[in-house]
Coordinates of C-alpha atoms in Angstrom, one line a residue:
Chain C
X47 CA 0.0 0.0 0.0
X48 CA 2.9 2.3 0.8
X49 CA 4.1 2.5 -2.9
X50 CA 1.4 5.0 -3.9
X51 CA 2.2 7.9 -1.7
X52 CA -0.2 9.3 0.9
X53 CA -3.9 9.5 0.2
X54 CA -4.1 12.7 2.2
X55 CA -1.4 15.2 2.7
X56 CA -1.8 18.4 4.6
X57 CA 1.0 20.9 4.2
X58 CA 1.5 23.8 6.6
X59 CA -2.2 24.5 7.1
X60 CA -3.2 27.3 9.4
X61 CA -6.6 28.4 10.3
X62 CA -7.3 31.8 11.9
X63 CA -10.5 33.4 13.1
X64 CA -9.5 37.1 13.4
X65 CA -6.9 36.9 16.2
X66 CA -7.6 33.3 17.3
X67 CA -5.2 30.8 15.9
X68 CA -7.1 27.5 15.6
X69 CA -4.5 25.7 13.5
X70 CA -0.9 26.7 13.4
X71 CA 0.9 25.3 10.3
X72 CA -0.2 21.7 10.7
X73 CA 1.3 19.1 8.4
X74 CA 0.5 15.5 8.1
X75 CA 0.6 12.6 5.7
X76 CA -1.9 9.8 5.8
X77 CA -0.9 6.6 3.9
X78 CA -3.7 4.8 2.2
X79 CA -5.5 2.1 4.1
X80 CA -4.8 3.0 7.7
X81 CA -6.7 4.4 10.6
X82 CA -5.1 7.7 11.5
X83 CA -6.0 8.8 15.0
X84 CA -6.2 12.5 15.8
X85 CA -6.2 13.2 19.6
X86 CA -5.8 16.3 21.8
X87 CA -7.6 18.2 24.5
X88 CA -10.8 20.2 23.9
X89 CA -10.2 23.1 21.6
X90 CA -7.0 21.7 20.2
X91 CA -8.1 22.1 16.6
X92 CA -9.0 18.5 15.8
X93 CA -12.4 19.2 14.3
X94 CA -11.1 22.4 12.6
X95 CA -8.6 20.2 10.8
X96 CA -11.4 17.9 9.7
X97 CA -13.4 20.9 8.6
X98 CA -10.6 22.1 6.5
X99 CA -10.0 18.7 4.8
X100 CA -13.7 18.2 4.2
X101 CA -14.1 21.7 2.9
X102 CA -16.5 23.2 5.5
X103 CA -13.9 25.8 6.4
X104 CA -11.3 27.3 4.1
X105 CA -7.8 27.3 5.5
X106 CA -6.0 30.6 6.0
X107 CA -2.7 29.2 4.8
X108 CA -1.3 26.0 3.5
X109 CA -2.4 23.2 1.1
X110 CA -4.4 20.1 1.3
X111 CA -3.6 17.3 -1.2
X112 CA -5.8 14.3 -1.9
X113 CA -4.1 11.6 -3.9
X114 CA -1.6 14.1 -4.9
X115 CA -4.1 16.6 -6.1
X116 CA -4.5 20.0 -4.4
X117 CA -8.2 20.3 -3.4
X118 CA -8.4 23.6 -1.5
X119 CA -10.4 25.1 -4.4
X120 CA -12.9 22.3 -4.5
X121 CA -16.2 23.5 -3.0
X122 CA -17.8 21.7 -0.1
X123 CA -20.4 19.8 -2.2
X124 CA -17.8 18.5 -4.6
X125 CA -15.6 16.9 -2.0
X126 CA -17.6 13.7 -1.9
X127 CA -17.0 13.4 -5.6
X128 CA -13.3 13.6 -4.9
X129 CA -13.7 10.8 -2.5
X130 CA -13.9 12.3 1.0
X131 CA -16.7 11.3 3.3
X132 CA -17.2 12.4 6.8
X133 CA -19.3 12.1 10.0
X134 CA -20.2 14.9 12.3
X135 CA -19.8 15.4 16.0
X136 CA -23.5 16.1 16.5
X137 CA -24.6 13.1 14.3
X138 CA -26.3 15.5 11.9
X139 CA -28.9 13.0 10.6
X140 CA -32.3 14.0 9.5
X141 CA -34.4 13.0 12.5
X142 CA -37.7 12.5 10.7
X143 CA -36.4 10.4 7.9
X144 CA -35.8 6.7 8.2
X145 CA -32.4 5.1 8.4
X146 CA -32.9 4.0 4.8
X147 CA -33.7 7.5 3.5
X148 CA -30.8 9.1 5.5
X149 CA -28.4 6.6 3.9
X150 CA -29.8 7.2 0.4
X151 CA -29.0 10.9 0.9
X152 CA -25.4 9.7 1.4
X153 CA -25.6 8.3 -2.2
X154 CA -27.0 11.6 -3.6
X155 CA -23.8 12.4 -5.6
X156 CA -23.8 8.9 -7.2
X157 CA -27.3 9.4 -8.5
X158 CA -28.7 11.5 -11.3
X159 CA -32.5 11.5 -11.0
X160 CA -33.9 15.0 -11.5
X161 CA -37.2 16.6 -10.9
X162 CA -38.9 15.4 -14.0
X163 CA -37.6 11.9 -14.1
X164 CA -38.1 11.5 -10.3
X165 CA -41.6 12.8 -10.5
X166 CA -42.5 10.3 -13.3
X167 CA -40.5 7.5 -11.6
X168 CA -40.3 5.5 -14.8
X169 CA -37.5 3.8 -16.5
X170 CA -34.0 5.0 -15.6
X171 CA -35.1 6.8 -12.4
X172 CA -36.8 3.7 -11.1
X173 CA -33.9 1.5 -12.0
X174 CA -31.5 3.9 -10.4
X175 CA -33.5 4.1 -7.2
X176 CA -33.7 0.3 -7.0
X177 CA -30.0 -0.1 -7.7
X178 CA -29.0 2.3 -4.9
X179 CA -31.5 0.9 -2.5
X180 CA -29.7 -2.4 -3.0
X181 CA -26.4 -0.8 -2.3
X182 CA -27.8 0.8 0.8
X183 CA -29.2 -2.6 1.9
X184 CA -25.7 -4.1 1.7
X185 CA -24.3 -1.3 3.9
X186 CA -27.3 -1.7 6.3
X187 CA -26.3 -5.4 6.6
X188 CA -22.7 -4.4 7.0
X189 CA -23.6 -2.3 10.1
X190 CA -26.2 -4.7 11.3
X191 CA -28.9 -2.1 11.1
X192 CA -31.6 -4.3 9.5
X193 CA -34.1 -3.9 12.3
X194 CA -33.9 -0.1 12.2
X195 CA -34.2 0.2 8.5
X196 CA -37.5 2.0 8.4
X197 CA -37.5 3.7 11.8
X198 CA -37.2 7.5 11.8
X199 CA -33.7 8.2 13.0
X200 CA -34.8 10.6 15.7
X201 CA -36.5 7.7 17.5
X202 CA -33.3 5.6 17.7
X203 CA -30.9 5.3 20.6
X204 CA -27.9 7.6 20.4
X205 CA -25.5 4.8 19.8
X206 CA -27.4 3.6 16.8
X207 CA -27.7 7.1 15.5
X208 CA -23.9 7.4 15.6
X209 CA -23.6 4.2 13.6
X210 CA -26.1 5.4 11.1
X211 CA -24.0 8.5 10.7
X212 CA -21.0 6.3 9.8
X213 CA -23.1 4.2 7.6
X214 CA -24.4 7.3 5.7
X215 CA -20.8 8.4 5.1
X216 CA -19.9 4.9 3.8
X217 CA -22.9 5.1 1.5
X218 CA -21.1 7.9 -0.4
X219 CA -18.4 5.4 -1.1
X220 CA -15.5 7.5 0.0
X221 CA -11.8 6.6 -0.2
X222 CA -11.1 8.7 2.8
X223 CA -13.4 8.8 5.7
X224 CA -13.2 11.5 8.3
X225 CA -14.7 10.4 11.6
X226 CA -15.4 13.2 14.1
X227 CA -15.7 11.7 17.7
X228 CA -17.8 8.8 16.6
X229 CA -17.2 7.0 20.0
X230 CA -18.1 9.9 22.3
X231 CA -21.2 9.3 24.3
X232 CA -21.2 5.6 23.6
X233 CA -21.2 2.9 26.3
X234 CA -18.6 0.2 26.4
X235 CA -20.6 -2.3 24.5
X236 CA -21.3 0.2 21.8
X237 CA -17.7 1.2 21.7
X238 CA -16.7 -2.4 21.1
X239 CA -19.2 -2.7 18.3
X240 CA -17.9 0.5 16.7
X241 CA -14.3 -0.8 16.9
X242 CA -15.4 -3.9 15.2
X243 CA -17.1 -2.0 12.4
X244 CA -14.1 0.3 12.0
X245 CA -11.7 -2.6 11.6
X246 CA -14.1 -4.1 9.1
X247 CA -14.3 -0.9 7.1
X248 CA -10.5 -0.8 7.0
X249 CA -10.1 -4.5 6.0
X250 CA -13.1 -5.3 3.8
X251 CA -13.7 -1.9 2.2
X252 CA -10.1 -0.6 2.3
X253 CA -11.2 2.9 3.3
X254 CA -8.6 5.1 4.9
X255 CA -9.9 6.8 8.1
X256 CA -8.9 10.0 9.8
X257 CA -10.4 9.7 13.2
X258 CA -10.8 12.4 15.8
X259 CA -11.4 11.0 19.3
X260 CA -11.3 11.8 23.0
X261 CA -11.0 8.2 24.1
X262 CA -7.2 7.9 23.9
X263 CA -7.2 4.2 24.9
X264 CA -9.6 3.3 22.1
X265 CA -7.4 5.2 19.7
X266 CA -4.3 3.5 20.8
X267 CA -5.9 0.1 20.3
X268 CA -7.3 0.8 16.8
X269 CA -5.2 3.4 15.1
X270 CA -2.2 2.6 13.0
X271 CA -0.8 6.1 13.4
X272 CA -1.6 8.9 15.8
X273 CA -1.1 12.6 15.9
X274 CA -1.5 14.8 18.9
X275 CA -2.7 18.4 18.6
X276 CA -2.7 21.0 21.3
X277 CA -3.6 24.7 20.8
X278 CA -3.5 24.2 17.0
X279 CA 0.0 22.8 17.0
X280 CA 1.3 19.3 16.3
X281 CA 2.8 18.0 19.6
X282 CA 3.7 14.5 18.3
X283 CA 3.1 12.2 15.4
X284 CA 3.9 8.5 14.8
X285 CA 2.9 5.0 16.0
X286 CA 0.4 5.0 18.8
X287 CA 2.8 3.5 21.3
X288 CA 5.6 6.0 20.7
X289 CA 3.3 9.0 20.6
X290 CA 1.3 8.2 23.7
X291 CA 4.5 7.5 25.7
X292 CA 6.1 10.7 24.6
X293 CA 6.6 13.0 27.6
X294 CA 5.4 16.0 25.7
X295 CA 2.1 14.2 25.0
X296 CA 1.7 13.1 28.5
X297 CA 2.2 16.7 29.6
X298 CA -0.7 17.7 27.3
X299 CA -3.1 15.1 28.7
X300 CA -2.1 14.9 32.3
X301 CA -1.4 18.5 32.8
X302 CA 1.8 20.6 32.9
X303 CA 2.4 20.6 36.6
X304 CA 1.9 16.8 36.9
X305 CA 4.1 16.1 33.9
X306 CA 6.8 18.4 35.1
X307 CA 6.7 16.6 38.4
Chain L
X5 CA -40.6 2.1 -2.1
X6 CA -43.9 1.4 -3.7
X7 CA -46.6 4.0 -3.4
X8 CA -49.4 1.7 -2.4
X9 CA -47.6 -1.2 -0.8
X10 CA -50.2 -2.9 1.3
X11 CA -53.4 -4.6 0.1
X12 CA -55.3 -2.3 2.5
X13 CA -53.9 0.8 0.8
X14 CA -54.7 -0.5 -2.6
X15 CA -58.2 -1.3 -1.5
X16 CA -58.5 2.1 0.1
X17 CA -57.4 3.9 -3.1
X18 CA -59.7 1.8 -5.2
X19 CA -62.6 2.7 -2.9
X20 CA -61.7 6.4 -3.0
X21 CA -61.5 6.3 -6.8
X22 CA -64.9 4.6 -6.9
X23 CA -66.5 7.2 -4.6
X24 CA -64.9 9.9 -6.8
X25 CA -66.4 8.4 -9.9
X26 CA -69.9 8.1 -8.5
X27 CA -70.0 11.3 -6.5
X28 CA -71.0 13.6 -9.4
X29 CA -74.1 11.4 -10.0
X30 CA -75.4 12.0 -6.5
X31 CA -74.0 15.4 -5.4
X32 CA -75.6 18.6 -6.5
X33 CA -73.9 21.3 -8.4
X34 CA -73.3 23.4 -5.3
X35 CA -71.4 20.6 -3.6
X36 CA -69.5 19.8 -6.8
X37 CA -68.4 23.4 -7.0
X38 CA -67.0 23.2 -3.5
X39 CA -65.2 20.0 -4.4
X40 CA -63.8 21.5 -7.6
X41 CA -62.5 24.6 -5.8
X42 CA -61.0 22.4 -3.1
X43 CA -59.2 20.2 -5.7
X44 CA -57.7 23.3 -7.3
X45 CA -56.6 24.6 -3.9
X46 CA -55.0 21.2 -3.2
X47 CA -52.9 21.4 -6.4
X48 CA -51.8 24.9 -5.3
X49 CA -51.0 23.7 -1.8
X50 CA -49.0 20.8 -3.2
X51 CA -47.0 23.3 -5.2
X52 CA -46.2 25.4 -2.2
X53 CA -45.4 22.4 -0.1
X54 CA -42.6 21.4 -2.4
X55 CA -40.9 24.8 -1.9
X56 CA -41.8 25.5 1.7
X57 CA -42.5 22.1 3.2
X58 CA -39.8 20.1 1.5
X59 CA -37.1 22.6 0.7
X60 CA -37.8 24.8 3.7
X61 CA -37.9 28.1 1.7
X62 CA -40.7 30.1 3.3
X63 CA -42.6 31.9 0.6
X64 CA -45.4 34.5 0.7
X65 CA -45.2 34.8 -3.1
X66 CA -47.6 32.0 -3.8
X67 CA -50.6 34.2 -4.5
X68 CA -48.4 36.1 -7.0
X69 CA -47.4 32.8 -8.7
X70 CA -51.1 31.8 -9.0
X71 CA -51.9 35.3 -10.4
X72 CA -49.1 35.0 -12.9
X73 CA -50.6 31.7 -14.0
X74 CA -54.0 33.3 -14.4
X75 CA -52.9 36.3 -16.3
X76 CA -50.4 34.5 -18.6
X77 CA -53.3 32.2 -19.4
X78 CA -55.6 35.2 -20.3
X79 CA -52.9 36.7 -22.4
X80 CA -52.0 33.6 -24.3
X81 CA -55.7 32.6 -24.7
X82 CA -56.3 35.9 -26.4
X83 CA -54.3 34.6 -29.4
X84 CA -56.8 31.8 -29.8
X85 CA -54.6 29.1 -28.5
X86 CA -56.4 26.0 -27.3
X87 CA -56.9 25.4 -23.6
X88 CA -54.4 22.5 -23.0
X89 CA -51.6 24.5 -24.7
X90 CA -52.5 27.6 -22.7
X91 CA -52.2 25.6 -19.4
X92 CA -48.8 24.2 -20.6
X93 CA -47.6 27.7 -21.6
X94 CA -48.6 29.0 -18.2
X95 CA -46.8 26.1 -16.5
X96 CA -43.6 26.7 -18.6
X97 CA -43.7 30.4 -17.9
X98 CA -44.1 29.6 -14.2
X99 CA -41.0 27.5 -14.3
X100 CA -39.0 30.3 -16.0
X101 CA -40.3 32.8 -13.5
X102 CA -39.4 30.5 -10.6
X103 CA -35.9 30.5 -11.9
X104 CA -35.8 34.3 -12.0
X105 CA -37.3 34.7 -8.5
X106 CA -35.2 31.9 -7.1
X107 CA -31.9 33.1 -8.3
X108 CA -31.7 36.3 -6.1
X109 CA -33.3 34.3 -3.3
X110 CA -30.3 32.0 -3.2
X111 CA -28.3 34.4 -1.1
X112 CA -31.2 34.9 1.4
X113 CA -32.3 32.7 4.2
X114 CA -35.3 32.4 6.5
X115 CA -37.1 35.6 7.2
X116 CA -35.2 37.4 4.4
X117 CA -36.6 35.1 1.9
X118 CA -40.1 35.8 3.2
X119 CA -39.6 39.5 2.8
X120 CA -38.2 39.0 -0.7
X121 CA -41.2 37.0 -1.7
X122 CA -43.5 39.7 -0.3
X123 CA -41.7 42.1 -2.4
X124 CA -42.2 39.8 -5.4
X125 CA -45.9 39.6 -4.5
X126 CA -46.3 43.4 -4.7
X127 CA -44.3 43.7 -7.9
X128 CA -46.5 41.1 -9.6
X129 CA -49.7 42.7 -8.2
X130 CA -48.6 46.0 -9.7
X131 CA -47.9 44.5 -13.1
X132 CA -51.3 42.7 -13.0
X133 CA -53.0 46.0 -12.3
X134 CA -51.1 47.6 -15.2
X135 CA -52.1 44.8 -17.5
X136 CA -55.7 44.9 -16.4
X137 CA -56.0 48.6 -17.0
X138 CA -54.1 48.6 -20.2
X139 CA -57.2 48.1 -22.4
X140 CA -59.6 50.9 -23.4
X141 CA -62.5 49.4 -21.5
X142 CA -62.5 51.1 -18.0
X143 CA -65.1 48.5 -16.7
X144 CA -62.7 45.7 -17.5
X145 CA -60.0 47.6 -15.6
X146 CA -62.0 47.2 -12.5
X147 CA -63.6 43.8 -12.9
X148 CA -61.0 41.8 -14.7
X149 CA -61.3 39.7 -17.8
X150 CA -63.5 36.9 -18.9
X151 CA -61.8 33.7 -19.9
X152 CA -62.8 31.6 -22.9
X153 CA -64.4 28.2 -22.3
X154 CA -62.0 25.4 -21.5
X155 CA -62.2 23.3 -24.6
X156 CA -60.2 20.0 -24.5
X157 CA -60.9 19.4 -28.2
X158 CA -63.1 16.4 -27.7
X159 CA -65.2 17.8 -24.8
X160 CA -65.9 21.3 -23.5
X161 CA -65.7 21.7 -19.8
X162 CA -68.9 23.6 -19.4
X163 CA -70.5 21.9 -16.3
X164 CA -69.5 21.2 -12.7
X165 CA -69.6 17.5 -13.4
X166 CA -67.2 17.7 -16.4
X167 CA -64.9 19.9 -14.4
X168 CA -65.0 17.5 -11.5
X169 CA -63.7 14.6 -13.6
X170 CA -61.1 16.8 -15.3
X171 CA -59.8 18.3 -12.1
X172 CA -59.9 14.9 -10.4
X173 CA -57.6 13.6 -13.2
X174 CA -55.3 16.6 -12.8
X175 CA -55.2 16.2 -9.1
X176 CA -54.4 12.5 -9.3
X177 CA -51.5 13.2 -11.8
X178 CA -50.1 16.0 -9.7
X179 CA -50.3 14.0 -6.6
X180 CA -48.6 11.0 -8.3
X181 CA -45.9 13.4 -9.5
X182 CA -45.4 14.8 -6.0
X183 CA -45.5 11.4 -4.3
X184 CA -42.9 10.1 -6.8
X185 CA -40.7 13.1 -6.2
X186 CA -41.1 12.7 -2.5
X187 CA -39.6 9.2 -2.6
X188 CA -36.6 10.0 -4.8
X189 CA -33.4 11.9 -4.8
X190 CA -34.6 15.4 -5.3
X191 CA -37.0 15.5 -2.4
X192 CA -34.4 13.9 -0.1
X193 CA -32.0 16.6 -1.1
X194 CA -34.6 19.2 -0.3
X195 CA -35.3 17.8 3.1
X196 CA -31.6 17.6 3.8
X197 CA -31.0 21.2 2.9
X198 CA -34.0 22.3 4.9
X199 CA -32.9 20.4 8.0
X200 CA -29.1 20.8 7.9
X201 CA -27.7 22.8 5.1
X202 CA -23.9 22.4 5.8
X203 CA -24.3 18.7 6.2
X204 CA -26.3 18.5 3.0
X205 CA -23.5 20.3 1.2
X206 CA -20.9 18.0 2.7
X207 CA -23.0 15.1 1.4
X208 CA -22.6 16.4 -2.1
X209 CA -25.8 18.4 -2.4
X210 CA -25.4 21.6 -4.3
X211 CA -27.5 23.9 -2.2
X212 CA -27.9 26.6 -4.8
X213 CA -29.0 24.2 -7.5
X214 CA -31.6 22.5 -5.2
X215 CA -33.1 25.7 -3.9
X216 CA -33.5 26.9 -7.5
X217 CA -35.1 23.6 -8.5
X218 CA -37.6 24.0 -5.6
X219 CA -38.5 27.5 -6.8
X220 CA -38.8 26.3 -10.4
X221 CA -41.0 23.3 -9.8
X222 CA -43.2 25.0 -7.2
X223 CA -43.7 28.0 -9.4
X224 CA -44.5 25.9 -12.5
X225 CA -47.1 23.9 -10.6
X226 CA -48.5 27.1 -9.0
X227 CA -48.9 28.7 -12.4
X228 CA -50.6 25.6 -13.7
X229 CA -53.0 25.7 -10.7
X230 CA -53.5 29.4 -11.3
X231 CA -54.2 28.8 -15.0
X232 CA -56.8 26.1 -14.3
X233 CA -58.4 28.3 -11.6
X234 CA -59.1 31.2 -13.9
X235 CA -60.5 28.8 -16.6
X236 CA -62.7 27.2 -13.9
X237 CA -63.9 30.5 -12.6
X238 CA -64.4 31.8 -16.1
X239 CA -62.7 35.1 -15.3
X240 CA -59.5 36.6 -14.0
X241 CA -59.4 39.5 -11.6
X242 CA -56.5 41.2 -9.8
X243 CA -58.4 41.6 -6.6
X244 CA -58.4 37.8 -6.0
X245 CA -54.6 37.6 -5.6
X246 CA -54.1 39.2 -2.1
X247 CA -51.4 38.7 0.4
X248 CA -54.2 37.1 2.5
X249 CA -54.3 34.4 -0.1
X250 CA -50.6 33.8 0.1
X251 CA -50.9 33.6 3.9
X252 CA -53.7 31.1 3.7
X253 CA -51.7 28.8 1.4
X254 CA -48.8 29.0 3.8
X255 CA -51.3 28.1 6.5
X256 CA -52.3 25.0 4.5
X257 CA -48.7 23.8 4.4
X258 CA -48.2 24.5 8.1
X259 CA -51.6 23.2 9.3
X260 CA -51.5 20.2 7.0
X261 CA -47.9 19.3 7.9
X262 CA -44.5 20.3 6.5
X263 CA -43.2 18.2 3.7
X264 CA -46.1 15.7 3.6
X265 CA -48.1 15.2 0.5
X266 CA -51.1 13.9 2.3
X267 CA -50.7 16.7 4.8
X268 CA -51.2 19.2 1.9
X269 CA -54.5 17.5 1.2
X270 CA -55.6 17.8 4.9
X271 CA -54.4 21.4 5.1
X272 CA -56.0 22.5 1.9
X273 CA -59.3 20.8 2.7
X274 CA -59.2 22.4 6.1
X275 CA -58.6 25.9 4.9
X276 CA -60.7 25.7 1.8
X277 CA -63.7 24.1 3.6
X278 CA -63.6 26.1 6.8
X279 CA -65.5 29.1 5.5
X280 CA -68.2 26.8 4.1
X281 CA -68.4 25.1 7.4
X282 CA -68.7 28.3 9.4
X283 CA -71.4 29.5 7.0
X284 CA -73.2 26.2 7.6
X285 CA -72.9 26.7 11.3
X286 CA -74.6 30.1 11.1
X287 CA -77.4 28.6 9.1
X288 CA -77.7 25.6 11.5
X289 CA -78.1 27.9 14.5
X290 CA -80.5 30.0 12.4
X291 CA -78.7 33.2 13.0
X292 CA -80.5 36.3 11.8
X293 CA -79.4 37.8 8.5
X294 CA -78.2 40.8 10.5
X295 CA -75.9 38.7 12.7
X296 CA -74.7 36.8 9.6
X297 CA -73.7 40.0 7.9
X298 CA -72.0 41.3 11.0
X299 CA -70.2 38.2 12.2
X300 CA -69.6 35.9 9.3
X301 CA -66.5 37.3 7.9
X302 CA -64.9 38.3 11.3
X303 CA -65.6 34.9 12.7
X304 CA -63.9 33.3 9.7
X305 CA -60.9 35.4 10.2
X306 CA -60.8 34.8 13.9
X307 CA -61.2 31.0 13.6
X308 CA -58.4 31.0 11.0
X309 CA -56.1 32.9 13.3
X310 CA -56.9 30.8 16.3
X311 CA -56.4 27.6 14.3
X312 CA -53.0 28.8 13.0
X313 CA -51.8 29.8 16.5
X314 CA -53.1 26.5 18.0
X315 CA -51.3 24.4 15.5
X316 CA -48.0 26.3 15.8
X317 CA -48.1 25.8 19.6
X318 CA -49.7 22.4 20.1
X319 CA -49.0 20.5 16.9
X320 CA -46.1 21.9 14.8
X321 CA -46.2 18.7 12.7
X322 CA -49.7 19.7 11.6
X323 CA -52.7 17.6 10.9
X324 CA -50.5 14.8 9.5
X325 CA -48.8 14.6 12.8
X326 CA -52.1 14.0 14.5
X327 CA -53.0 11.5 11.9
X328 CA -49.7 9.6 12.4
X329 CA -50.3 9.5 16.1
X330 CA -53.7 8.1 15.6
X331 CA -52.3 5.4 13.3
X332 CA -49.6 4.5 15.8
X333 CA -52.2 4.3 18.5
X334 CA -54.2 1.8 16.6
X335 CA -51.1 -0.2 15.6
X336 CA -50.1 -0.5 19.2
X337 CA -53.6 -0.9 20.6
X338 CA -54.2 -1.9 23.4
X339 CA -50.7 -1.2 24.6
X340 CA -50.6 2.5 23.9
X341 CA -51.9 4.7 26.7
X342 CA -53.2 7.8 25.2
X343 CA -54.0 8.9 21.7
X344 CA -53.0 12.4 22.5
X345 CA -49.7 11.6 24.3
X346 CA -47.1 13.9 22.8
X347 CA -44.2 11.9 21.4
X348 CA -40.9 13.4 22.3
X349 CA -38.0 13.1 20.0

């Protein structure tokens, strides 16, 4: 996998809101096919980095390369075409729609039905709807969501909603999946399920993941590489073991006074 | 997802169709007239529901779109063009107008769109008045124009019964179109942009394009409804297209239920039939003509206002929300406690 160069490459990205520096010349390379963990305290700029990569926020400086192509100019709604899918911290599903419909929205950019063809629902539009419904069914099966298929998402337990959020992102068939705190708010059982699904996404679907998470232990168990951010700066980067035992990283998490002894 | 997936639904639809076919044979002209008007109103409500209910773009320009449909029809029909083509022309013009109105509205959100559509309403109203008073006849400038008869080629729609069947067909086709739309990609994109616009964009939905599409489709359908309405009424007059009318269409979408096709039916029937119902109440209680004159219109307005407020406070999901709860109650019966228990989500 390593022969092709990184799937995502961030070079010197800074993000400033007036005086506030959210990201301070952050650089990273994510090789294809790995789970890349992004950890750090609250307000470290983790989600900001995801927002820059997924196109929600334009960076103030620096460049973002996806498969070697600079994508800073690609508007938000074209990033899924490029191959970047994401989940959101606040789930961001449409509560009144069913799991199925939410996931079909994830396939929006793969479909072409317009107003007229959709309204007539005949021929190509019908076939397309059926074809994508089948694809969604496959992903529903993948995430073991069969029993919730037709339930409005708003009625489902939070843990299931989080899974549906990931499933919707998978529906857009990304090559790079940005996961924003998918494990937060889940109980242990749900976290174990989620870990299982993430490993299956990595192995059976070969999707690269950049994963922002607060649960450092979970990250150290699942991630192939980890980066620690603090106040918008990269504190450490490398294999989970090395990074999490780095004294600088421990200072970030345990607190300066404790770390300094 | 099939439209009528269960045998019960199929049977229900067949029954409804049967009733519809037999109705003109038993109902009097007065009743048929009410039904015809209601069907026209439902088509108009469906049009607004696509824009406001599905795509979440609040619009008070609906009366203006209906008016444009009516006046374009009058203008085109002057050239002696047959009725079906006039309706098509009005629909196409409506689509183009929706594009023009939608384009500047792309940069606006929420209340600003409402204000922009109010502006649009008054511009259209002004143009309608200019058009109406452009002729030499000063009487026509006040009363409006007569429309030619609706001639389908093989039959002239010159009776309430004929109109009933024709409008029934139009309503079924429009409903089928909207239902199909509601279960496919475009409506899903509209709902996504209504509920969570940033997320929708991140999922690949081009917000500008889909807002525009909503304006175009809604406006085209509204102009079609407006065209049929003036043919049905036999005349077109500027005073019909008030801001009140736009508000009452918005009320149909809200009372019926946001983004629900069946909800539009409920809302439209509710608003369209309420004045008839109140009139009937006055007659039922044998109110004196004097009381009728004094209280009929105010009481309609007051009831309308109270109903609006009541729905906004107690049932934001509209009539369709109540309907769904009743359905869940009977599905769960006897396990469900109260039919009116508010479901929290």
